[in-house]
Short mmCIF file of C-alpha atoms and ligand atoms in Angstrom, two decimals:
data_model
loop_
_atom_site.label_atom_id
_atom_site.label_comp_id
_atom_site.label_asym_id
_atom_site.label_seq_id
_atom_site.Cartn_x
_atom_site.Cartn_y
_atom_site.Cartn_z
CA MET G 622 346.43 153.87 287.48
CA GLU G 623 343.63 155.52 289.49
CA GLU G 624 345.09 154.09 292.66
CA LYS G 625 348.62 155.10 291.75
CA TYR G 626 347.42 158.62 291.01
CA GLU G 627 345.74 158.87 294.42
CA ALA G 628 348.87 157.57 296.17
CA ALA G 629 351.07 160.05 294.31
CA LYS G 630 348.67 162.93 295.03
CA ASN G 631 348.65 162.13 298.76
CA CYS G 632 352.42 161.90 298.84
CA LEU G 633 352.73 165.31 297.15
CA THR G 634 350.21 166.91 299.50
CA LYS G 635 352.19 165.61 302.45
CA HIS G 636 355.42 167.05 301.09
CA ASN G 637 353.93 170.29 299.80
CA GLN G 638 354.82 169.51 296.17
CA SER G 639 351.36 169.36 294.58
CA GLN G 640 352.50 171.61 291.71
CA LEU G 641 354.06 168.51 290.12
CA LEU G 642 350.64 167.31 289.01
CA SER G 643 349.42 170.67 287.59
CA ASN G 644 349.76 169.55 283.97
CA TYR G 645 349.18 165.85 284.54
CA LYS G 646 345.97 165.73 282.50
CA ASN G 647 347.78 166.95 279.36
CA LEU G 648 350.32 164.11 279.38
CA SER G 649 350.19 160.93 277.29
CA SER G 650 349.30 157.81 279.26
CA GLU G 651 352.90 156.59 279.01
CA LYS G 652 354.19 159.83 280.52
CA LYS G 653 351.46 159.87 283.15
CA GLU G 654 352.66 156.46 284.30
CA LYS G 655 356.30 157.58 284.30
CA LEU G 656 355.55 160.71 286.30
CA LEU G 657 353.58 158.76 288.91
CA ASP G 658 356.42 156.23 289.18
CA GLN G 659 358.89 159.08 289.70
CA ILE G 660 356.75 160.61 292.44
CA LEU G 661 356.40 157.30 294.22
CA THR G 662 360.13 156.53 294.16
CA ILE G 663 361.64 159.91 295.02
CA GLU G 664 362.87 160.20 298.59
CA PHE G 665 361.21 163.49 299.44
CA ASN G 666 362.66 163.57 302.94
CA GLN G 667 366.15 163.49 301.49
CA ILE G 668 365.37 166.32 299.06
CA GLU G 669 363.85 168.38 301.90
CA GLU G 670 367.01 167.90 303.94
CA LEU G 671 369.21 168.83 300.97
CA TYR G 672 367.11 171.91 300.34
CA GLU G 673 367.36 172.96 304.01
CA SER G 674 371.14 172.54 303.78
CA THR G 675 371.28 175.23 301.05
CA LYS G 676 370.24 177.80 303.66
CA LYS G 677 373.01 176.94 306.08
CA GLU G 678 376.45 178.44 305.99
CA VAL G 679 378.93 175.57 305.58
CA SER G 680 381.86 175.95 307.91
CA PHE G 681 385.18 174.17 307.54
CA ALA G 682 386.76 176.05 310.42
CA ASN G 683 386.65 173.01 312.69
CA ASP G 684 388.32 170.65 310.23
CA LYS G 685 391.89 169.85 311.11
CA ILE G 686 393.79 170.19 307.83
CA GLU G 687 397.31 168.79 307.63
CA PRO G 688 399.69 168.02 304.77
CA ILE G 689 399.68 164.47 303.41
CA ASN G 690 402.68 162.32 302.52
CA TYR G 691 403.25 161.54 298.88
CA VAL G 692 405.65 159.67 296.65
CA ASP G 693 407.25 161.86 293.99
CA LYS G 694 407.57 159.72 290.87
CA GLY G 695 410.17 162.08 289.42
CA ALA G 696 412.41 161.67 292.48
CA LEU G 697 412.38 157.85 292.60
CA THR G 698 415.65 155.99 292.03
CA ASP G 699 415.72 153.45 289.18
CA ASP G 700 415.54 150.64 291.72
CA GLU G 701 412.53 152.11 293.49
CA LEU G 702 410.71 152.66 290.21
CA LYS G 703 411.48 149.10 289.13
CA LYS G 704 410.20 147.76 292.44
CA TYR G 705 406.87 149.59 292.15
CA ASN G 706 406.47 148.76 288.47
CA SER G 707 407.06 145.06 288.86
CA LEU G 708 404.61 144.87 291.78
CA GLY G 709 401.95 146.58 289.64
CA GLU G 710 402.73 144.77 286.40
CA GLU G 711 402.30 141.38 288.00
CA VAL G 712 398.72 142.21 289.04
CA ILE G 713 397.87 143.70 285.63
CA LYS G 714 399.25 140.65 283.78
CA GLU G 715 397.15 138.36 285.99
CA GLY G 716 394.01 140.11 284.68
CA LYS G 717 393.19 141.63 288.07
CA TYR G 718 393.06 145.23 286.84
CA ALA G 719 390.22 147.20 285.24
CA VAL G 720 389.59 150.75 284.11
CA VAL G 721 386.51 152.85 284.83
CA THR G 722 385.95 156.07 282.89
CA MET G 723 383.63 158.69 284.31
CA ALA G 724 381.73 160.09 281.35
CA GLY G 725 378.47 161.10 282.97
CA GLY G 726 379.21 164.82 283.23
CA GLN G 727 377.22 167.38 281.28
CA GLY G 728 380.27 169.16 279.86
CA THR G 729 378.42 172.47 280.02
CA ARG G 730 381.60 174.58 279.94
CA LEU G 731 382.87 172.94 276.75
CA GLY G 732 379.46 173.38 275.11
CA HIS G 733 379.97 170.49 272.65
CA ASN G 734 376.77 169.05 271.19
CA GLY G 735 377.05 165.46 272.43
CA PRO G 736 378.90 163.50 275.09
CA LYS G 737 382.33 164.97 275.85
CA GLY G 738 384.06 161.75 274.76
CA THR G 739 382.73 162.24 271.21
CA PHE G 740 384.49 165.60 270.93
CA LYS G 741 387.16 165.59 268.22
CA LEU G 742 390.36 167.41 269.06
CA GLY G 743 391.72 167.39 265.53
CA LEU G 744 394.59 165.15 266.61
CA ASP G 745 395.88 161.97 264.98
CA LYS G 746 393.50 161.79 262.01
CA ASP G 747 390.83 163.68 263.94
CA LYS G 748 390.33 161.18 266.73
CA SER G 749 387.59 161.67 269.29
CA ILE G 750 388.50 161.67 272.98
CA PHE G 751 386.94 158.20 273.28
CA GLU G 752 389.19 156.94 270.49
CA ILE G 753 392.28 158.39 272.18
CA LEU G 754 391.30 156.57 275.40
CA SER G 755 390.49 153.34 273.53
CA ASP G 756 393.88 153.40 271.82
CA SER G 757 395.60 153.72 275.16
CA ILE G 758 393.70 150.78 276.69
CA LYS G 759 394.32 148.71 273.54
CA LYS G 760 398.04 149.41 273.65
CA ASN G 761 398.24 148.41 277.31
CA SER G 762 396.22 145.26 276.73
CA GLU G 763 398.75 144.24 274.08
CA LYS G 764 401.66 145.19 276.31
CA TYR G 765 400.48 143.11 279.26
CA GLY G 766 398.90 140.28 277.25
CA VAL G 767 395.43 140.62 278.82
CA ILE G 768 392.14 142.15 277.78
CA ILE G 769 391.64 144.92 280.33
CA PRO G 770 387.93 145.30 281.21
CA TRP G 771 386.74 148.85 280.55
CA TYR G 772 383.67 150.26 282.30
CA ILE G 773 382.21 153.56 281.14
CA MET G 774 379.90 155.51 283.41
CA THR G 775 377.36 157.56 281.46
CA SER G 776 374.22 159.45 282.47
CA ARG G 777 370.59 159.09 281.44
CA GLU G 778 371.12 162.09 279.18
CA ASN G 779 374.14 160.81 277.28
CA ASN G 780 374.05 157.02 277.60
CA GLU G 781 372.35 156.22 274.31
CA GLN G 782 374.56 158.56 272.29
CA THR G 783 377.68 157.18 273.97
CA GLU G 784 376.77 153.55 273.30
CA GLN G 785 375.82 154.37 269.71
CA PHE G 786 379.11 156.16 269.16
CA PHE G 787 381.08 153.11 270.25
CA LYS G 788 378.95 150.81 268.12
CA GLN G 789 379.22 153.00 265.01
CA ASN G 790 382.99 153.07 265.45
CA ASN G 791 383.19 149.33 265.93
CA TYR G 792 384.40 149.83 269.52
CA PHE G 793 387.56 151.34 268.07
CA GLY G 794 388.86 147.84 267.45
CA TYR G 795 388.75 146.85 271.14
CA ASP G 796 387.00 143.68 272.28
CA SER G 797 383.39 144.84 272.72
CA SER G 798 382.72 142.17 275.36
CA ALA G 799 385.30 143.88 277.57
CA ILE G 800 383.44 147.22 277.41
CA THR G 801 380.49 147.81 279.75
CA PHE G 802 378.41 150.96 279.96
CA PHE G 803 376.47 151.85 283.08
CA LYS G 804 374.35 154.84 284.03
CA GLN G 805 375.02 156.96 287.06
CA GLY G 806 372.34 158.02 289.51
CA GLU G 807 370.29 161.19 289.48
CA LEU G 808 368.63 163.49 291.96
CA PRO G 809 365.77 165.92 291.42
CA MET G 810 366.66 169.59 291.13
CA CYS G 811 364.64 172.08 293.12
CA SER G 812 363.71 175.74 292.82
CA GLU G 813 364.97 178.41 295.20
CA ASP G 814 361.86 177.87 297.32
CA GLY G 815 362.33 174.13 297.55
CA LYS G 816 359.82 173.06 294.90
CA LEU G 817 360.69 170.24 292.52
CA LEU G 818 360.48 171.17 288.84
CA ILE G 819 358.90 169.65 285.73
CA ASP G 820 361.13 169.34 282.64
CA GLU G 821 360.26 169.76 278.96
CA ASN G 822 359.12 166.12 278.82
CA GLY G 823 356.54 166.65 281.52
CA LEU G 824 358.57 164.62 284.02
CA ILE G 825 360.35 165.62 287.22
CA LYS G 826 363.58 167.42 286.40
CA GLU G 827 366.51 165.36 287.58
CA ALA G 828 370.25 165.82 287.14
CA ALA G 829 373.29 163.56 287.45
CA ASP G 830 374.29 163.21 291.10
CA GLY G 831 378.00 164.02 290.61
CA HIS G 832 381.05 161.80 290.12
CA GLY G 833 380.84 160.69 293.75
CA GLY G 834 377.74 158.75 292.72
CA ILE G 835 380.02 156.28 290.96
CA PHE G 836 380.40 153.88 293.90
CA GLU G 837 376.70 153.47 294.55
CA SER G 838 375.92 153.19 290.84
CA MET G 839 378.64 150.56 290.37
CA ARG G 840 376.90 148.45 292.98
CA ARG G 841 373.37 149.15 291.71
CA ASN G 842 374.34 148.28 288.13
CA GLY G 843 376.14 145.07 289.03
CA ILE G 844 379.57 146.43 288.05
CA ILE G 845 381.21 145.39 291.33
CA TYR G 846 379.74 141.93 290.89
CA ASP G 847 380.98 141.81 287.28
CA MET G 848 384.47 142.82 288.38
CA GLU G 849 384.53 140.10 291.00
CA LYS G 850 383.30 137.56 288.46
CA ARG G 851 386.14 138.53 286.11
CA GLY G 852 388.68 138.28 288.94
CA VAL G 853 389.36 142.03 288.99
CA GLU G 854 390.84 143.27 292.27
CA TRP G 855 391.87 146.83 291.37
CA ALA G 856 390.14 149.53 289.33
CA PHE G 857 391.48 152.83 288.10
CA ILE G 858 388.72 155.45 288.08
CA GLY G 859 389.51 158.42 285.86
CA PRO G 860 387.87 161.21 283.90
CA VAL G 861 386.86 161.24 280.25
CA ASP G 862 388.25 164.72 279.73
CA ASN G 863 392.00 164.37 280.24
CA VAL G 864 393.62 163.34 276.96
CA LEU G 865 396.90 162.43 278.69
CA VAL G 866 395.25 160.30 281.38
CA LYS G 867 397.37 157.24 282.14
CA MET G 868 394.69 154.67 282.81
CA VAL G 869 397.01 151.71 283.17
CA ASP G 870 399.91 152.70 285.37
CA PRO G 871 401.84 149.95 287.16
CA THR G 872 403.68 152.55 289.26
CA LEU G 873 400.47 153.83 290.87
CA LEU G 874 399.30 150.29 291.58
CA GLY G 875 402.77 149.30 292.83
CA VAL G 876 402.81 152.20 295.29
CA ALA G 877 399.39 151.16 296.66
CA LEU G 878 400.49 147.54 296.99
CA ASP G 879 403.80 148.47 298.59
CA LYS G 880 402.07 150.70 301.13
CA ASN G 881 399.40 148.10 301.70
CA VAL G 882 396.56 150.60 301.22
CA GLN G 883 393.23 150.21 299.44
CA ALA G 884 393.49 153.32 297.25
CA ALA G 885 395.96 155.63 295.58
CA GLY G 886 395.53 159.00 293.93
CA LYS G 887 397.62 160.97 291.50
CA SER G 888 398.62 164.56 292.09
CA VAL G 889 400.38 167.22 290.06
CA VAL G 890 402.12 170.19 291.62
CA LYS G 891 399.70 173.08 292.14
CA ALA G 892 400.62 175.87 289.73
CA GLY G 893 400.50 178.52 292.49
CA PRO G 894 398.67 179.36 295.73
CA LYS G 895 395.73 180.81 293.79
CA GLU G 896 395.18 178.02 291.26
CA LYS G 897 391.53 176.93 291.45
CA VAL G 898 392.09 173.26 292.24
CA GLY G 899 391.48 171.00 295.21
CA VAL G 900 394.57 169.63 296.93
CA PHE G 901 395.19 166.37 298.76
CA CYS G 902 395.51 166.69 302.51
CA LYS G 903 394.83 164.92 305.76
CA LYS G 904 391.44 166.08 307.05
CA ASN G 905 390.80 165.21 310.68
CA GLY G 906 393.45 162.53 310.37
CA LYS G 907 391.98 160.90 307.26
CA PRO G 908 392.95 161.30 303.59
CA GLY G 909 390.96 164.01 301.85
CA VAL G 910 390.88 166.87 299.40
CA VAL G 911 390.51 170.46 300.48
CA GLU G 912 388.89 172.57 297.81
CA TYR G 913 390.18 175.98 296.76
CA THR G 914 387.00 177.50 298.12
CA GLU G 915 387.64 175.95 301.54
CA ILE G 916 391.36 176.52 302.10
CA THR G 917 392.40 179.62 304.04
CA PRO G 918 394.87 181.98 302.29
CA ASP G 919 397.44 181.21 305.01
CA LEU G 920 397.36 177.49 304.33
CA ALA G 921 397.20 178.00 300.56
CA GLU G 922 400.37 180.09 300.65
CA ALA G 923 402.35 178.15 303.27
CA THR G 924 405.65 176.78 301.96
CA ASP G 925 408.26 174.34 303.28
CA GLU G 926 412.03 174.89 303.63
CA ASN G 927 412.44 174.26 299.86
CA GLY G 928 409.89 176.91 298.97
CA GLU G 929 407.32 174.29 297.85
CA LEU G 930 403.66 174.75 298.75
CA ILE G 931 402.81 172.55 301.73
CA PHE G 932 399.33 172.05 300.29
CA GLY G 933 400.47 171.73 296.70
CA GLU G 934 399.36 168.27 295.57
CA SER G 935 396.49 168.98 293.17
CA HIS G 936 393.84 166.31 292.86
CA ILE G 937 393.37 165.47 289.15
CA ASN G 938 390.58 162.91 289.47
CA CYS G 939 392.87 159.98 288.63
CA ASN G 940 392.44 157.49 291.43
CA LEU G 941 392.86 153.80 291.98
CA PHE G 942 390.76 151.69 294.35
CA SER G 943 390.71 148.06 295.35
CA VAL G 944 387.40 146.48 294.43
CA LYS G 945 386.99 145.76 298.13
CA ALA G 946 387.23 149.48 298.91
CA ILE G 947 384.74 150.32 296.14
CA GLU G 948 382.30 147.85 297.61
CA GLU G 949 382.65 149.25 301.12
CA VAL G 950 382.23 152.86 299.99
CA SER G 951 379.28 151.91 297.76
CA LYS G 952 377.26 151.02 300.87
CA LYS G 953 377.84 154.39 302.52
CA LYS G 954 376.30 157.75 301.84
CA LEU G 955 378.60 160.46 300.53
CA PRO G 956 377.74 164.06 301.45
CA TYR G 957 376.06 166.22 298.81
CA HIS G 958 377.24 169.63 297.69
CA CYS G 959 374.85 172.13 296.25
CA ALA G 960 375.32 174.05 292.99
CA HIS G 961 373.18 177.01 291.96
CA LYS G 962 372.31 176.45 288.27
CA LYS G 963 370.10 177.67 285.46
CA ALA G 964 367.32 175.14 284.86
CA LYS G 965 364.59 175.33 282.22
CA TYR G 966 361.24 174.11 283.46
CA ILE G 967 357.51 173.99 282.73
CA ASN G 968 355.50 176.17 285.08
CA GLU G 969 352.06 175.44 286.54
CA ASN G 970 350.39 177.01 283.48
CA GLY G 971 352.19 174.61 281.18
CA GLU G 972 354.60 177.28 279.87
CA LEU G 973 358.33 176.73 279.31
CA VAL G 974 360.45 179.02 281.51
CA VAL G 975 364.01 179.67 280.30
CA PRO G 976 365.87 181.47 283.10
CA GLU G 977 368.60 184.02 282.45
CA LYS G 978 370.24 183.52 285.80
CA PRO G 979 370.57 180.59 288.19
CA ASN G 980 367.14 179.65 289.52
CA ALA G 981 367.56 176.12 290.88
CA TYR G 982 369.69 173.88 293.05
CA LYS G 983 371.49 170.78 291.85
CA PHE G 984 372.91 168.29 294.33
CA GLU G 985 376.13 166.43 293.66
CA SER G 986 378.57 164.25 295.52
CA PHE G 987 382.29 164.23 294.77
CA ILE G 988 384.52 161.20 294.39
CA PHE G 989 387.10 162.56 296.84
CA ASP G 990 384.55 162.63 299.65
CA ALA G 991 385.05 158.85 299.69
CA PHE G 992 388.69 159.21 300.71
CA ASP G 993 387.98 159.73 304.39
CA MET G 994 386.07 156.46 304.44
CA LEU G 995 389.41 154.74 303.80
CA GLU G 996 391.92 154.04 306.54
CA ASP G 997 394.68 155.54 304.41
CA MET G 998 395.65 156.09 300.79
CA ALA G 999 398.86 156.59 298.82
CA ILE G 1000 399.51 159.70 296.75
CA LEU G 1001 401.75 159.61 293.70
CA ARG G 1002 402.99 162.95 292.42
CA VAL G 1003 403.34 162.84 288.63
CA LYS G 1004 404.41 165.44 286.08
CA ARG G 1005 401.68 167.75 284.83
CA GLU G 1006 403.12 167.79 281.30
CA GLU G 1007 403.07 163.99 281.17
CA GLU G 1008 399.63 163.20 282.54
CA PHE G 1009 397.34 166.19 282.71
CA ALA G 1010 395.74 167.74 279.62
CA PRO G 1011 392.15 168.54 280.64
CA VAL G 1012 389.43 169.61 278.21
CA LYS G 1013 387.03 171.70 280.30
CA ASN G 1014 386.39 175.06 278.64
CA ALA G 1015 385.61 176.01 275.05
CA GLU G 1016 388.45 178.55 275.07
CA GLY G 1017 391.36 179.73 277.23
CA ASN G 1018 392.65 177.58 280.11
CA ASP G 1019 392.04 173.85 279.98
CA SER G 1020 390.50 174.06 276.52
CA PRO G 1021 390.91 171.94 273.38
CA GLU G 1022 393.69 174.34 272.31
CA THR G 1023 395.77 173.83 275.48
CA ALA G 1024 395.06 170.07 275.51
CA ILE G 1025 396.22 169.70 271.88
CA LYS G 1026 399.45 171.52 272.68
CA LEU G 1027 400.15 169.33 275.74
CA TYR G 1028 399.30 166.16 273.80
CA LYS G 1029 401.53 167.09 270.86
CA ASP G 1030 404.41 168.12 273.12
CA PHE G 1031 404.18 164.85 275.03
CA TYR G 1032 404.10 162.64 271.92
CA GLY G 1033 406.56 164.82 269.98
CA ILE G 1034 404.02 165.53 267.22
CA LYS G 1035 404.77 168.56 265.04
P1 UTP U 1329 383.57 167.97 285.77
O1 UTP U 1329 383.15 168.12 287.16
O2 UTP U 1329 384.77 168.70 285.33
O3 UTP U 1329 382.38 168.39 284.88
O4 UTP U 1329 383.77 166.43 285.52
P2 UTP U 1329 381.68 168.11 283.50
O5 UTP U 1329 380.32 167.66 283.84
O6 UTP U 1329 382.44 167.24 282.56
O7 UTP U 1329 381.65 169.55 282.85
P3 UTP U 1329 380.92 170.90 283.30
O8 UTP U 1329 381.29 171.16 284.73
O9 UTP U 1329 379.44 170.68 283.11
O10 UTP U 1329 381.49 171.89 282.34
C1 UTP U 1329 384.95 165.73 285.79
C2 UTP U 1329 384.77 164.31 285.32
O11 UTP U 1329 383.73 163.69 286.05
C3 UTP U 1329 382.71 163.21 285.20
C4 UTP U 1329 382.86 164.01 283.91
O12 UTP U 1329 382.31 163.31 282.83
C5 UTP U 1329 384.37 164.17 283.84
O13 UTP U 1329 384.98 163.00 283.34
N1 UTP U 1329 381.40 163.41 285.86
C6 UTP U 1329 381.07 164.60 286.41
C7 UTP U 1329 380.53 162.37 285.87
O14 UTP U 1329 380.83 161.26 285.34
N2 UTP U 1329 379.32 162.56 286.47
C8 UTP U 1329 378.95 163.72 287.04
O15 UTP U 1329 377.82 163.81 287.56
C9 UTP U 1329 379.86 164.77 287.02
#
């Protein structure tokens, strides 16, 4: 331990982060060991680079943004729909299809005490979101005569509670050997002057590295290997917080197969030029998503001859990838975006500081930053009222109240 301590101390001196050991002597030996391990594994150079990037103005002015082609599900003829569906169904029936649910988010806006998937919407005998998702996978497994593997990405913070919840509920009657939980990666947060922080447990404060971390964490946790072992070739990656998410959709898969591309994403029509959503586009010739903060008002408002927004295909985080594509992306580094957040921490005098305004930076990568690593991808426009009922905020837009209404309307529940 002596040696480890010396190595950690030297490393911190070199990176100007010696404050991390200020309260070391007050920690239990188990925590001392954990803290030293953290110090010796953190890539300080990466954090320094990320911190420096917070000072630079990000400019998108040089990106060439163009509209992207899409298939409008609602405008398909019966024959076209049949063609796509049978292409997709064949692959699903052969057991080559899996579902991945991203449930590693903190759900801060909803403010529910527990993982978002455990939130009960008061629907169908008070089902939790996880139960609603389980029911959908179960129904599809019966329909296609295969047990569809289900992978659930959690975070260090919510993994235990999530696994417990499934266990206590007997995996909602689904085959537990088909359900695999895996934890996403984390990155240290840093203060406004670039110092790493100590959390209430005396350890370095880390936070989930965003949903873009999914590819790397699928590789690190052996999920890609597990998929290959099970013969899975395609995986739908979707959010935990959309109660109308269609996780097993032969049309989406059929469109990808027909177009011979390695990924496909779902879009819904943007509600108006000012809606705060990212939209699919071609960015410098590659598929991408341009965020509402990045798009110029001119582009956001531009319409075609039918009066439709040219950049009107909202990204709803429902995407399909070939396992091959996941593997390729998992070996590359996605860019990080910085968020200014409130973060409680223990100061050098051992006191807990609870900030009233944002005081720290959190670094996250986004799943759609992987799109430009693909040669091309297919976009399927679906109907908002059929597939998009997000639970983001405690009240107002995209809240349990709006999600319940959309869910009931879709299923014809009174
Ligand atoms: P959001 O970005 O909407 O955020 O996640 P959130 O974390 O659920 O909620 P807020 O922003 O704190 O209120 C979209 C989807 O991506 C997952 C979420 O669980 C959700 O399914 N996600 C997000 C992760 O799995 N990991 C992350 O690091 C971030």
